[in-house]
Coordinates of C-alpha atoms and ligand atoms in Angstrom, one line a residue:
X1 CA -74.8 -19.1 35.8
X2 CA -72.6 -18.1 32.9
X3 CA -70.2 -21.0 32.8
X4 CA -70.0 -24.5 34.3
X5 CA -66.6 -23.8 35.7
X6 CA -66.4 -21.9 39.0
X7 CA -63.5 -19.5 39.6
X8 CA -62.1 -19.1 43.1
X9 CA -59.5 -16.3 43.5
X10 CA -57.4 -15.9 46.7
X11 CA -56.2 -12.3 47.1
X12 CA -53.4 -12.3 49.7
X13 CA -53.1 -8.5 49.6
X14 CA -49.9 -7.3 51.3
X15 CA -49.4 -10.5 53.3
X16 CA -47.0 -13.4 53.3
X17 CA -43.3 -13.0 52.4
X18 CA -41.7 -15.1 49.6
X19 CA -40.8 -17.9 52.0
X20 CA -44.2 -18.0 53.6
X21 CA -45.9 -17.9 50.1
X22 CA -43.9 -20.9 49.0
X23 CA -44.8 -22.9 52.2
X24 CA -48.4 -21.9 51.7
X25 CA -48.4 -23.1 48.1
X26 CA -46.9 -26.4 49.1
X27 CA -49.5 -26.9 51.8
X28 CA -52.5 -25.9 49.6
X29 CA -51.2 -28.2 46.8
X30 CA -51.6 -31.1 49.2
X31 CA -55.1 -30.1 50.2
X32 CA -56.7 -29.3 46.8
X33 CA -57.4 -31.8 44.0
X34 CA -57.4 -30.7 40.3
X35 CA -61.0 -30.4 39.3
X36 CA -62.4 -29.8 35.9
X37 CA -65.2 -27.7 37.2
X38 CA -63.1 -25.4 39.5
X39 CA -60.3 -23.0 38.5
X40 CA -58.2 -21.7 41.4
X41 CA -56.2 -18.5 41.1
X42 CA -53.7 -17.2 43.7
X43 CA -52.8 -13.5 43.9
X44 CA -49.7 -13.1 46.1
X45 CA -47.7 -9.9 46.4
X46 CA -45.8 -9.1 43.2
X47 CA -42.5 -10.0 45.0
X48 CA -43.5 -13.7 45.2
X49 CA -44.9 -14.1 41.7
X50 CA -41.7 -15.1 40.0
X51 CA -40.8 -17.8 42.4
X52 CA -44.3 -19.1 42.7
X53 CA -44.6 -19.3 39.0
X54 CA -41.7 -21.8 39.0
X55 CA -43.2 -23.8 41.9
X56 CA -46.8 -23.9 40.8
X57 CA -48.4 -26.8 39.0
X58 CA -50.4 -24.7 36.5
X59 CA -53.1 -27.4 36.1
X60 CA -53.8 -27.0 39.8
X61 CA -53.4 -23.3 40.3
X62 CA -53.1 -20.1 38.2
X63 CA -51.5 -16.9 39.3
X64 CA -52.8 -13.4 39.3
X65 CA -51.1 -10.1 40.0
X66 CA -53.0 -7.7 42.3
X67 CA -52.3 -4.6 40.2
X68 CA -50.2 -3.5 37.3
X69 CA -49.3 -0.3 35.5
X70 CA -50.9 0.4 32.1
X71 CA -47.8 1.5 30.1
X72 CA -45.8 -1.3 28.7
X73 CA -42.3 0.2 29.6
X74 CA -40.6 3.5 30.3
X75 CA -39.8 6.0 33.1
X76 CA -42.4 4.9 35.7
X77 CA -40.4 4.3 38.8
X78 CA -41.8 1.7 41.1
X79 CA -44.3 0.3 38.7
X80 CA -44.6 -3.1 37.0
X81 CA -46.1 -3.5 33.5
X82 CA -48.4 -6.1 32.0
X83 CA -45.6 -6.7 29.4
X84 CA -43.3 -7.7 32.2
X85 CA -45.9 -9.9 33.8
X86 CA -46.7 -11.7 30.6
X87 CA -46.0 -15.4 31.0
X88 CA -45.8 -15.1 34.8
X89 CA -49.5 -14.6 35.5
X90 CA -52.7 -15.6 33.8
X91 CA -54.9 -13.0 35.5
X92 CA -54.7 -9.5 36.9
X93 CA -57.0 -8.1 39.6
X94 CA -57.8 -4.6 38.4
X95 CA -59.7 -1.8 40.1
X96 CA -59.8 -3.4 43.6
X97 CA -61.5 -1.1 46.0
X98 CA -58.3 -0.7 48.0
X99 CA -56.6 0.6 44.8
X100 CA -59.6 2.9 44.1
X101 CA -60.0 4.3 47.6
X102 CA -56.5 4.2 49.1
X103 CA -54.5 4.9 45.9
X104 CA -57.1 7.0 44.2
X105 CA -57.4 5.0 41.0
X106 CA -59.9 6.4 38.7
X107 CA -62.1 4.7 36.1
X108 CA -59.7 5.9 33.5
X109 CA -56.8 4.2 35.2
X110 CA -58.9 1.1 35.5
X111 CA -59.8 1.1 31.9
X112 CA -56.2 1.6 30.8
X113 CA -55.1 -1.3 33.0
X114 CA -57.8 -3.5 31.6
X115 CA -56.6 -2.7 28.1
X116 CA -52.9 -3.2 29.1
X117 CA -53.7 -6.6 30.5
X118 CA -55.7 -7.7 27.4
X119 CA -53.0 -6.6 24.9
X120 CA -50.5 -8.6 26.9
X121 CA -52.6 -11.8 27.1
X122 CA -53.5 -11.4 30.7
X123 CA -57.1 -11.9 31.8
X124 CA -58.5 -8.9 33.8
X125 CA -60.6 -9.5 36.9
X126 CA -62.4 -6.1 37.1
X127 CA -63.6 -5.3 40.6
X128 CA -66.6 -3.0 41.1
X129 CA -68.8 -2.2 44.0
X130 CA -70.5 0.5 46.1
X131 CA -69.4 2.0 49.3
X132 CA -71.6 1.9 52.5
X133 CA -72.9 5.4 51.9
X134 CA -73.6 4.8 48.3
X135 CA -75.6 1.8 49.4
X136 CA -77.4 3.8 52.0
X137 CA -78.4 6.3 49.4
X138 CA -79.7 3.6 47.0
X139 CA -76.9 4.2 44.5
X140 CA -75.6 0.7 44.1
X141 CA -76.9 0.2 40.6
X142 CA -75.6 3.6 39.5
X143 CA -72.2 2.8 40.8
X144 CA -72.2 -0.6 39.0
X145 CA -73.3 1.2 35.9
X146 CA -70.6 3.8 36.1
X147 CA -67.8 1.5 37.0
X148 CA -68.7 -1.0 34.3
X149 CA -68.9 1.7 31.6
X150 CA -65.7 3.3 33.0
X151 CA -63.7 0.1 33.1
X152 CA -65.0 -1.5 29.9
X153 CA -64.9 1.4 27.5
X154 CA -62.5 0.5 24.7
X155 CA -63.1 -3.2 25.3
X156 CA -64.5 -5.1 22.3
X157 CA -67.0 -7.9 22.4
X158 CA -64.3 -10.4 21.4
X159 CA -62.1 -9.2 24.3
X160 CA -65.0 -9.4 26.8
X161 CA -64.8 -13.2 27.0
X162 CA -61.5 -12.8 28.7
X163 CA -62.8 -10.5 31.3
X164 CA -64.2 -11.5 34.7
X165 CA -66.2 -9.0 36.8
X166 CA -65.9 -9.2 40.6
X167 CA -68.8 -7.6 42.4
X168 CA -67.3 -6.5 45.7
X169 CA -69.3 -4.2 47.8
X170 CA -66.7 -2.0 49.6
X171 CA -68.6 -2.2 52.9
X172 CA -68.2 -6.0 52.9
X173 CA -64.5 -6.2 52.1
X174 CA -62.5 -7.2 55.2
X175 CA -65.3 -6.1 57.5
X176 CA -66.9 -9.5 58.3
X177 CA -70.2 -8.1 56.9
X178 CA -71.7 -10.3 54.3
X179 CA -73.9 -9.1 51.5
X180 CA -77.2 -11.1 51.5
X181 CA -77.9 -13.5 48.7
X182 CA -80.6 -11.1 47.5
X183 CA -78.1 -8.2 47.5
X184 CA -75.6 -10.3 45.5
X185 CA -78.2 -11.6 43.0
X186 CA -79.6 -8.1 42.4
X187 CA -76.1 -6.7 41.8
X188 CA -75.0 -9.5 39.5
X189 CA -78.2 -9.2 37.5
X190 CA -77.6 -5.5 37.2
X191 CA -74.1 -6.2 36.0
X192 CA -75.3 -8.7 33.4
X193 CA -78.1 -6.4 32.2
X194 CA -75.6 -3.6 31.8
X195 CA -73.3 -5.9 29.8
X196 CA -76.2 -7.0 27.7
X197 CA -77.0 -3.4 26.9
X198 CA -73.4 -2.8 25.9
X199 CA -72.5 -6.1 24.2
X200 CA -75.6 -8.1 23.7
X201 CA -77.3 -11.1 25.4
X202 CA -74.8 -13.8 24.5
X203 CA -71.8 -11.8 25.9
X204 CA -73.8 -11.1 29.1
X205 CA -74.6 -14.7 29.6
X206 CA -71.1 -15.9 28.9
X207 CA -69.4 -13.4 31.2
X208 CA -68.0 -14.7 34.5
X209 CA -69.2 -12.7 37.5
X210 CA -67.7 -13.3 41.0
X211 CA -68.8 -12.2 44.5
X212 CA -66.3 -10.9 47.0
X213 CA -66.6 -9.6 50.5
X214 CA -65.7 -11.4 53.8
X215 CA -66.4 -14.8 52.3
X216 CA -65.5 -17.7 54.7
X217 CA -65.7 -21.5 54.4
X218 CA -69.1 -21.2 56.1
X219 CA -70.6 -18.6 53.8
X220 CA -69.0 -19.7 50.5
X221 CA -71.5 -22.5 49.7
X222 CA -74.5 -20.1 49.9
X223 CA -73.0 -17.7 47.3
X224 CA -71.8 -20.5 45.1
X225 CA -75.3 -21.9 45.0
X226 CA -76.6 -18.7 43.5
X227 CA -77.4 -19.2 39.8
X228 CA -75.9 -15.9 38.7
X229 CA -72.6 -16.3 40.6
X230 CA -69.7 -17.9 38.9
X231 CA -67.2 -17.9 41.7
X232 CA -65.6 -16.0 44.6
X233 CA -62.9 -13.5 45.2
X234 CA -61.6 -14.2 48.7
X235 CA -59.3 -12.0 50.8
X236 CA -58.8 -12.7 54.5
X237 CA -60.0 -16.3 54.4
X238 CA -57.6 -17.2 51.6
X239 CA -54.6 -16.5 53.9
X240 CA -55.2 -19.8 55.7
X241 CA -54.5 -22.7 53.3
X242 CA -56.8 -25.1 55.1
X243 CA -59.7 -22.6 55.1
X244 CA -59.2 -21.7 51.5
X245 CA -59.1 -25.3 50.5
X246 CA -62.5 -25.7 52.2
X247 CA -63.9 -22.8 50.2
X248 CA -62.4 -24.4 47.0
X249 CA -64.1 -27.7 47.9
X250 CA -67.5 -26.0 48.1
X251 CA -67.1 -24.9 44.4
X252 CA -66.8 -28.6 43.3
X253 CA -70.1 -30.1 42.5
X254 CA -69.1 -33.7 42.8
X255 CA -69.7 -35.8 45.9
X256 CA -66.1 -36.9 46.4
X257 CA -64.8 -33.7 47.9
Ligands
LIG301 C1 -60.8 -8.8 48.7 O1 -59.7 -8.7 49.0 O2 -61.2 -8.6 47.5 C2 -61.8 -9.3 49.7 C3 -63.0 -9.6 49.3 O3 -61.4 -9.4 51.0 P1 -62.1 -10.1 52.2 O4 -62.5 -11.5 51.7 O5 -61.2 -10.2 53.3 O6 -63.3 -9.3 52.5

């Protein structure tokens, strides 16, 4: 494990309108205690970020944007920049598989977004992971290698401490299929070994690596008990405040949860 603090991220994707998001936050706040060993991050749609940022108790929850554009300003109709998000969010999910596969984001786009987030004081959560066919052909480690190199090129070792990697096998996202603990351990070790190669052992050890892919309140504890895993990126199960609070409780080591 890289750090003592677990990170639990709820990615709401394109769900919950602003009113529903506010009600959800109110409900979750009543279910989750502030814990020193757990950091909880909520990623609503961009529309709800501003209002949630006024409502949220930042000791309890941080906010993340699900995507951003890498230029700071200019003629980019429909986009939102890291400069505009500065002060509203602490984190940015970058390179989610839905962005890569539906919106054809390339490693170059991902890398530019990582840099944009960092230069605006926003911590990137860089998502990487193989598709079902890449897995079938035994290419998981190659994909991890390529997406890490692609996403982290231009990142310095000082900046690396602000980056979290989320290992999200594409075949496990929103499918109800879980990666086995062995799959996750192998992938996370491959990530750390690649980071060690690029930035050295200390950086590799200190880097936060999450697992994401159809995590539920039932499966969360198993992943969180893996030594190499520092937290979870949760999609579907984060849409239910009670279920998400149960996942968050699993990340707390104390007996009073
Ligand atoms: C995700 O959105 O990154 C994700 C892992 O979704 P789900 O938990 O629904 O598979």
